[in-house]
Short mmCIF file of C-alpha atoms in Angstrom, two decimals:
data_model
loop_
_atom_site.label_atom_id
_atom_site.label_comp_id
_atom_site.label_asym_id
_atom_site.label_seq_id
_atom_site.Cartn_x
_atom_site.Cartn_y
_atom_site.Cartn_z
CA MET A 1 30.40 -4.35 79.56
CA ASN A 2 33.80 -3.08 78.42
CA GLN A 3 33.62 -2.26 74.72
CA ASN A 4 37.34 -2.90 74.28
CA GLN A 5 36.71 -6.52 75.23
CA ILE A 6 33.94 -6.79 72.62
CA LEU A 7 35.69 -5.30 69.59
CA PRO A 8 39.44 -5.83 69.82
CA ILE A 9 40.03 -3.95 66.57
CA THR A 10 38.17 -1.28 64.55
CA ASN A 11 38.92 0.88 61.52
CA GLU A 12 39.29 4.65 61.43
CA SER A 13 35.49 5.03 61.48
CA GLY A 14 35.16 2.90 64.61
CA TYR A 15 33.67 -0.14 62.82
CA TYR A 16 34.55 -3.82 62.99
CA GLU A 17 33.72 -5.08 59.47
CA ILE A 18 33.05 -8.49 57.91
CA ARG A 19 32.54 -9.40 54.26
CA LEU A 20 31.08 -12.66 52.96
CA GLU A 21 31.89 -13.86 49.44
CA SER A 22 29.53 -16.50 48.12
CA ILE A 23 27.03 -17.45 45.43
CA GLY A 24 23.31 -18.11 45.46
CA GLY A 25 22.40 -21.39 47.10
CA LEU A 26 24.97 -21.46 49.92
CA GLY A 27 22.98 -19.28 52.32
CA ALA A 28 25.39 -16.36 52.74
CA ASN A 29 22.60 -13.81 53.01
CA LEU A 30 21.02 -15.63 55.95
CA CYS A 31 24.46 -16.03 57.53
CA ALA A 32 24.97 -12.25 57.26
CA LYS A 33 21.61 -11.65 58.93
CA MET A 34 22.51 -13.97 61.81
CA LEU A 35 25.85 -12.22 62.28
CA GLY A 36 24.05 -8.88 62.35
CA GLU A 37 21.62 -10.16 64.99
CA LEU A 38 24.54 -11.59 66.95
CA GLY A 39 26.17 -8.18 67.40
CA LEU A 40 22.96 -6.52 68.49
CA THR A 41 21.61 -9.30 70.72
CA PHE A 42 24.67 -10.78 72.42
CA LEU A 43 27.68 -8.51 71.89
CA GLY A 44 26.10 -5.26 73.05
CA CYS A 45 27.07 -3.54 69.79
CA ASN A 46 25.24 -1.51 67.27
CA SER A 47 25.23 -3.59 64.10
CA ALA A 48 24.18 -3.37 60.47
CA CYS A 49 24.10 -5.95 57.70
CA PHE A 50 22.98 -6.12 54.09
CA SER A 51 23.68 -8.20 51.02
CA SER A 52 24.25 -7.74 47.31
CA TYR A 53 22.48 -10.41 45.26
CA GLY A 54 22.38 -11.75 41.75
CA SER A 55 19.29 -12.72 39.84
CA GLU A 56 16.90 -15.35 41.21
CA LYS A 57 18.86 -18.46 40.43
CA THR A 58 21.38 -20.63 42.22
CA GLY A 59 24.95 -19.82 41.29
CA THR A 60 24.78 -16.03 40.97
CA PRO A 61 27.18 -13.85 42.98
CA VAL A 62 26.24 -12.97 46.57
CA LYS A 63 28.13 -10.68 48.91
CA GLY A 64 27.26 -10.05 52.54
CA TYR A 65 28.41 -7.06 54.59
CA ILE A 66 28.33 -6.77 58.40
CA ARG A 67 29.43 -3.89 60.62
CA TYR A 68 29.70 -3.63 64.41
CA CYS A 69 30.43 -0.54 66.50
CA LYS A 70 30.18 0.56 70.12
CA PRO A 71 26.61 1.15 71.35
CA GLN A 72 27.11 4.92 71.75
CA GLN A 73 27.99 5.26 68.06
CA GLU A 74 25.62 5.21 65.08
CA ILE A 75 26.38 3.32 61.89
CA ARG A 76 25.96 6.05 59.29
CA THR A 77 27.21 4.23 56.19
CA HIS A 78 25.66 1.58 53.97
CA ALA A 79 28.57 1.30 51.57
CA PRO A 80 30.04 -2.12 50.75
CA VAL A 81 32.82 -3.34 53.03
CA GLU A 82 36.03 -3.02 51.03
CA LYS A 83 38.73 -3.70 53.64
CA PRO A 84 37.17 -6.15 56.10
CA HIS A 85 38.69 -7.31 59.33
CA LEU A 86 37.34 -10.75 58.46
CA LEU A 87 36.69 -12.10 54.96
CA ALA A 88 34.70 -15.35 54.66
CA ILE A 89 34.82 -17.22 51.34
CA PHE A 90 32.10 -19.87 51.08
CA HIS A 91 33.69 -21.90 48.28
CA GLU A 92 37.32 -22.11 47.20
CA ALA A 93 36.36 -21.99 43.50
CA LEU A 94 35.48 -18.31 44.06
CA LEU A 95 39.21 -17.61 44.40
CA ASP A 96 39.63 -18.25 40.68
CA ASN A 97 38.05 -14.81 40.27
CA ARG A 98 40.59 -12.11 41.07
CA ASN A 99 37.80 -9.76 42.20
CA THR A 100 36.98 -11.92 45.23
CA ILE A 101 39.78 -10.40 47.29
CA PRO A 102 40.68 -7.09 45.60
CA LYS A 103 41.27 -5.10 48.77
CA ILE A 104 42.12 -6.74 52.05
CA GLY A 105 44.04 -5.13 54.86
CA GLU A 106 47.21 -6.33 56.50
CA GLN A 107 45.14 -7.50 59.49
CA THR A 108 42.34 -9.16 57.52
CA LYS A 109 41.60 -12.71 58.61
CA ILE A 110 40.41 -15.01 55.81
CA VAL A 111 38.04 -17.89 56.53
CA LEU A 112 38.02 -20.27 53.57
CA SER A 113 35.68 -23.21 53.00
CA THR A 114 38.05 -25.91 51.75
CA ARG A 115 39.32 -29.36 52.61
CA LEU A 116 42.89 -28.15 52.11
CA LYS A 117 45.17 -27.33 55.02
CA PRO A 118 46.03 -23.62 55.37
CA GLU A 119 49.57 -24.18 54.12
CA GLU A 120 48.26 -25.99 51.02
CA ALA A 121 45.54 -23.42 50.32
CA ALA A 122 48.01 -20.55 50.74
CA ILE A 123 50.26 -22.01 48.06
CA ARG A 124 47.47 -22.98 45.66
CA TYR A 125 45.62 -19.65 45.85
CA GLN A 126 48.54 -17.38 46.76
CA LEU A 127 47.07 -16.22 50.06
CA PRO A 128 48.92 -14.98 53.17
CA VAL A 129 49.05 -18.12 55.30
CA SER A 130 49.44 -16.14 58.53
CA GLN A 131 45.94 -14.72 58.01
CA LEU A 132 44.28 -17.85 56.62
CA TYR A 133 41.82 -20.12 58.44
CA CYS A 134 40.36 -23.19 56.73
CA VAL A 135 37.26 -25.25 57.46
CA PRO A 136 35.82 -28.16 55.41
CA ALA A 137 32.36 -26.57 55.47
CA GLN A 138 30.83 -28.57 52.65
CA GLN A 139 31.93 -31.89 54.11
CA ILE A 140 30.70 -30.91 57.59
CA ALA A 141 27.34 -29.86 56.13
CA MET A 142 27.03 -33.24 54.43
CA ASP A 143 28.07 -35.15 57.56
CA THR A 144 25.66 -33.28 59.86
CA ASN A 145 22.89 -32.94 57.25
CA SER A 146 22.94 -29.20 57.85
CA ARG A 147 23.90 -26.37 55.48
CA ILE A 148 27.12 -24.61 54.58
CA ASN A 149 25.93 -21.27 55.97
CA VAL A 150 25.54 -22.53 59.57
CA VAL A 151 28.94 -24.25 59.40
CA MET A 152 30.51 -21.02 58.16
CA LEU A 153 28.67 -19.12 60.90
CA GLY A 154 30.44 -21.29 63.47
CA ALA A 155 33.82 -20.89 61.77
CA ILE A 156 33.46 -17.12 61.45
CA GLY A 157 32.53 -16.80 65.13
CA SER A 158 35.52 -18.89 66.13
CA VAL A 159 37.97 -16.78 64.08
CA MET A 160 36.48 -13.50 65.34
CA GLY A 161 37.83 -14.46 68.75
CA PHE A 162 35.31 -12.55 70.87
CA VAL A 163 32.23 -14.72 70.24
CA GLN A 164 31.19 -17.82 72.16
CA CYS A 165 29.84 -20.90 70.44
CA ALA A 166 26.79 -20.85 72.74
CA GLN A 167 25.92 -17.37 71.44
CA LEU A 168 26.05 -18.63 67.85
CA GLU A 169 23.80 -21.53 68.76
CA GLU A 170 21.26 -19.16 70.31
CA ILE A 171 21.21 -17.00 67.19
CA CYS A 172 20.68 -20.13 65.12
CA LYS A 173 17.78 -21.16 67.36
CA MET A 174 16.22 -17.70 67.15
CA THR A 175 16.51 -17.56 63.37
CA LEU A 176 15.80 -21.14 62.31
CA GLY A 177 14.26 -22.86 65.33
CA LYS A 178 10.63 -21.86 64.89
CA LYS A 179 10.59 -22.03 61.12
CA TYR A 180 12.47 -25.32 60.73
CA PRO A 181 12.23 -27.16 64.07
CA ASP A 182 12.89 -30.55 62.47
CA ALA A 183 16.23 -29.35 61.09
CA LEU A 184 17.35 -27.41 64.18
CA MET A 185 19.47 -30.10 65.82
CA ASN A 186 21.34 -30.73 62.57
CA ASN A 187 21.95 -27.01 62.12
CA LEU A 188 23.24 -26.68 65.68
CA SER A 189 25.61 -29.59 65.05
CA GLY A 190 26.83 -27.75 61.96
CA VAL A 191 27.49 -24.60 63.99
CA ARG A 192 29.43 -26.50 66.64
CA MET A 193 31.47 -28.44 64.09
CA GLY A 194 32.30 -25.25 62.18
CA PHE A 195 33.38 -23.54 65.41
CA SER A 196 35.65 -26.40 66.49
CA LYS A 197 37.02 -27.61 63.14
CA VAL A 198 38.37 -24.34 61.74
CA ILE A 199 42.18 -24.46 61.69
CA CYS A 200 45.02 -22.02 61.08
CA ALA A 201 48.58 -22.63 59.91
CA GLU A 202 51.15 -23.97 62.34
CA GLN A 203 53.86 -21.71 60.95
CA LYS A 204 53.55 -18.15 59.68
CA HIS A 205 54.82 -17.03 56.29
CA THR A 206 53.40 -13.55 56.01
CA GLU A 207 54.60 -12.79 52.49
CA THR A 208 53.06 -15.86 50.84
CA GLY A 209 50.81 -14.75 48.02
CA ARG A 210 51.16 -11.02 48.57
CA GLU A 211 51.69 -10.31 44.86
CA ALA A 212 48.63 -12.36 43.92
CA LEU A 213 46.41 -10.44 46.29
CA TYR A 214 47.15 -7.20 44.52
CA GLY A 215 47.03 -7.93 40.81
CA GLN A 216 48.08 -11.45 39.78
CA GLU A 217 45.40 -13.61 38.17
CA ASN A 218 45.05 -17.36 38.76
CA PRO A 219 48.59 -18.20 39.97
CA THR A 220 49.52 -21.83 40.58
CA GLY A 221 51.91 -21.30 43.48
CA GLN A 222 54.87 -22.53 41.39
CA LYS A 223 57.58 -20.06 40.36
CA ASN A 224 59.08 -19.79 36.91
CA ALA A 225 62.70 -20.95 36.99
CA THR A 226 63.82 -18.06 34.76
CA THR A 227 61.81 -15.09 35.99
CA GLY A 228 61.18 -16.16 39.57
CA LYS A 229 57.57 -15.01 39.26
CA PRO A 230 54.53 -17.19 40.03
CA GLU A 231 53.36 -19.37 37.15
CA MET A 232 49.79 -18.87 35.99
CA LYS A 233 47.13 -21.57 35.90
CA GLU A 234 46.40 -23.07 32.53
CA LYS A 235 42.84 -22.33 31.49
CA LYS A 236 40.62 -25.37 31.16
CA ASN A 237 39.38 -24.09 27.83
CA GLU A 238 41.44 -21.52 25.97
CA GLN A 239 38.31 -20.29 24.18
CA MET A 240 36.80 -19.10 27.49
CA THR A 241 38.32 -15.64 27.14
CA HIS A 242 36.98 -12.16 27.68
CA VAL A 243 35.59 -10.78 24.45
CA LYS A 244 33.40 -7.85 23.52
CA TRP A 245 29.90 -9.05 22.70
CA GLY A 246 28.41 -7.76 19.48
CA TYR A 247 26.83 -8.83 16.21
CA GLN A 248 29.81 -10.94 15.15
CA THR A 249 30.64 -12.49 18.54
CA ALA A 250 27.20 -13.03 20.14
CA PRO A 251 26.07 -16.65 20.67
CA ILE A 252 23.50 -17.91 18.16
CA GLY A 253 19.95 -17.14 19.26
CA GLY A 254 20.59 -13.83 20.99
CA ILE A 255 22.31 -12.73 24.17
CA ASN A 256 21.56 -11.78 27.74
CA PRO A 257 24.47 -9.54 28.81
CA TRP A 258 22.96 -8.54 32.17
CA PHE A 259 24.84 -9.14 35.41
CA GLY A 260 24.15 -12.33 37.30
CA ASN A 261 22.90 -14.53 34.48
CA SER A 262 24.08 -18.13 34.39
CA VAL A 263 25.58 -17.84 30.90
CA THR A 264 28.54 -15.91 32.24
CA ASN A 265 28.82 -17.61 35.62
CA ASP A 266 30.55 -20.80 36.67
CA LEU A 267 27.77 -22.47 38.68
CA SER A 268 29.92 -25.28 40.06
CA PRO A 269 30.59 -23.62 43.46
CA SER A 270 26.84 -23.76 44.19
CA ARG A 271 26.85 -27.55 44.29
CA GLN A 272 26.20 -29.07 47.71
CA GLY A 273 28.70 -31.91 47.45
CA TYR A 274 26.88 -34.09 44.92
CA ILE A 275 26.96 -34.24 41.13
CA PRO A 276 25.11 -36.29 38.49
CA ILE A 277 27.27 -38.95 36.83
CA PHE A 278 26.40 -40.00 33.27
CA ILE A 279 26.52 -43.72 32.42
CA LYS A 280 26.36 -43.60 28.63
CA GLU A 281 25.64 -47.28 27.98
CA ARG A 282 22.39 -47.02 29.95
CA CYS A 283 21.17 -43.89 28.17
CA ILE A 284 18.08 -44.30 25.94
CA ASN A 285 18.34 -40.69 24.65
CA CYS A 286 14.84 -39.77 25.78
CA ALA A 287 16.05 -36.22 26.57
CA LEU A 288 14.04 -35.99 29.79
CA CYS A 289 17.22 -34.81 31.51
CA ASP A 290 17.51 -31.93 29.04
CA VAL A 291 13.85 -31.03 29.54
CA THR A 292 14.11 -30.88 33.33
CA CYS A 293 17.54 -29.22 33.54
CA PRO A 294 17.24 -25.50 34.40
CA ASP A 295 20.68 -24.54 33.11
CA MET A 296 21.32 -26.00 29.62
CA VAL A 297 23.75 -28.59 30.96
CA PHE A 298 23.17 -31.56 28.64
CA ARG A 299 24.83 -31.68 25.23
CA PHE A 300 22.89 -33.49 22.47
CA GLU A 301 24.38 -33.86 19.00
CA LYS A 302 23.41 -35.67 15.82
CA GLY A 303 24.27 -39.35 15.96
CA VAL A 304 22.99 -42.91 15.63
CA TYR A 305 21.20 -44.87 18.34
CA LYS A 306 19.99 -48.44 17.70
CA GLY A 307 20.42 -47.98 13.98
CA ARG A 308 18.44 -44.75 13.81
CA ALA A 309 19.68 -41.24 13.17
CA MET A 310 18.75 -39.05 16.12
CA MET A 311 20.08 -36.58 18.68
CA VAL A 312 22.40 -38.45 21.04
CA ASN A 313 23.41 -37.41 24.57
CA GLN A 314 27.12 -36.56 24.65
CA GLY A 315 27.42 -35.65 28.32
CA LEU A 316 27.21 -32.71 30.73
CA ASP A 317 28.59 -29.20 30.90
CA TYR A 318 29.71 -29.27 34.53
CA VAL A 319 30.65 -25.57 34.49
CA HIS A 320 26.93 -24.74 34.34
CA CYS A 321 25.69 -27.66 36.46
CA LYS A 322 24.66 -26.43 39.93
CA GLY A 323 23.93 -29.88 41.34
CA CYS A 324 20.16 -29.66 41.68
CA MET A 325 19.99 -33.40 40.81
CA ARG A 326 16.66 -33.09 39.01
CA CYS A 327 18.09 -35.06 36.10
CA VAL A 328 18.89 -37.99 38.40
CA THR A 329 15.33 -37.97 39.70
CA ILE A 330 13.71 -37.94 36.27
CA CYS A 331 16.00 -40.36 34.40
CA PRO A 332 13.98 -43.53 33.63
CA SER A 333 16.98 -45.76 32.85
CA ASN A 334 19.39 -44.87 35.68
CA ALA A 335 21.79 -43.43 33.15
CA LEU A 336 22.24 -40.54 35.60
CA VAL A 337 23.18 -41.35 39.18
CA SER A 338 24.11 -39.25 42.21
CA ALA A 339 27.72 -39.29 43.42
CA LYS A 340 29.95 -37.31 45.74
CA GLU A 341 31.86 -34.71 43.78
CA GLU A 342 35.02 -35.31 45.81
CA ASP A 343 35.19 -38.82 44.28
CA TYR A 344 35.23 -37.40 40.74
CA ARG A 345 37.95 -34.79 40.39
CA GLU A 346 38.04 -35.73 36.70
CA LYS A 347 34.40 -35.83 35.63
CA PRO A 348 33.35 -38.35 32.96
CA TYR A 349 31.63 -37.03 29.83
CA ASP A 350 32.42 -33.41 30.75
CA THR A 351 31.40 -31.55 27.58
CA VAL A 352 31.69 -27.75 27.34
CA ASN A 353 28.67 -25.91 25.94
CA ARG A 354 30.27 -23.96 23.08
CA GLU A 355 27.41 -21.48 22.99
CA LEU A 356 28.00 -20.35 26.58
CA ILE A 357 31.73 -19.71 26.61
CA CYS A 358 31.75 -16.00 25.69
CA VAL A 359 32.25 -13.60 28.57
CA PRO A 360 31.75 -9.88 27.89
CA ALA A 361 34.74 -7.68 28.64
CA GLU A 362 32.64 -5.35 30.81
CA TYR A 363 31.22 -8.18 32.93
CA GLU A 364 31.61 -7.85 36.69
CA GLU A 365 30.92 -10.50 39.31
CA ARG A 366 27.96 -8.78 40.93
CA GLY A 367 24.25 -8.43 40.44
CA ALA A 368 21.14 -6.45 41.22
CA ASP A 369 19.20 -7.08 44.43
CA ALA A 370 17.04 -10.19 44.44
CA TYR A 371 16.94 -13.66 45.97
CA ILE A 372 18.63 -16.16 48.19
CA THR A 373 16.46 -16.55 51.31
CA SER A 374 13.09 -15.66 49.86
CA GLU A 375 10.02 -17.43 51.19
CA ALA A 376 9.73 -19.42 47.98
CA TYR A 377 13.28 -20.72 48.40
CA LEU A 378 13.10 -21.47 52.11
CA THR A 379 9.80 -23.32 51.96
CA GLU A 380 11.20 -25.78 49.45
CA LYS A 381 12.77 -28.52 51.56
CA ARG A 382 15.46 -30.51 49.83
CA MET A 383 17.35 -33.12 51.80
CA ASP A 384 19.76 -34.21 49.05
CA GLY A 385 23.26 -32.92 49.55
CA GLY A 386 22.64 -31.87 53.15
CA GLU A 387 20.29 -29.07 52.12
CA VAL A 388 17.09 -28.47 54.09
#
């Protein structure tokens, strides 16, 4: 087999490189493993893959790195991929962090999970539209009852340009078929849909977003009439600023400044398309939702309920809600119901947890090795939100 037909482009070290940007719960680590197996099994390449994890909870940062090279060459590096030929972003909310795409090359293709068209996403997130490919991965996962990682696997293979959809399906069968036979057909449907539904822009505007890629933070895509420079997004909460944690600024009750903890992470990208909706008039303030919630989402304050002074449910902190839906399951009065997040751009009773808004100045979006496709996680089958 002609190696030039397998890898149409390599870097100075002879590697074709891919980087995955995701968070715990979306299956990026397993996707990286399948891409690594793909190169070795079907492309005739030497391949290597590894991931950088956060702590063992949904919502922590996850990065996946994949390298291919010709079979006569050894892969002698295990450093993170800094300038990938293909960058896959598993949730568009990750683009609010400027560190998601700090170094991409002029030839880097970007695969973004979003319902936006490439032209719209390029303006909103200041990305080069000529290199941008979009796929509604979350919606496809919900429609096929599969998972985002297999949809992104299909989209990544399609954008690579030298991979066949049948090869991706075989890797999916090899990896998931024996362990989850009941979910295999849904996962294969997700792969096929991801492969066929990824789209690129009709027209190329190569300079779109170039400034944002190399230093701007949270631009809106609109230019200031006076300066001509991109306007910056307004922060949802002006108090959510970077501060140095210490005796005076630490939240009451102590701090956990370590990387990957949910206090300093926006967990919303980990949601699988569904969110709990609070119906206040049905609430009996039993606090079972607060007891079962793993991430301090519910906000109770002193108030009056049925003529008695007590702690009253004020709503949810959606920044730290990862969509596990345990609160919906346990609520005895149907005051919490499941709904599609796309139907609630403005979320009712969205109440910020004031104790979790401090972000240390030295914080970086990364974490120590840990989780994502551990046996404990994979053996828990959850059908809600298209997750198996």
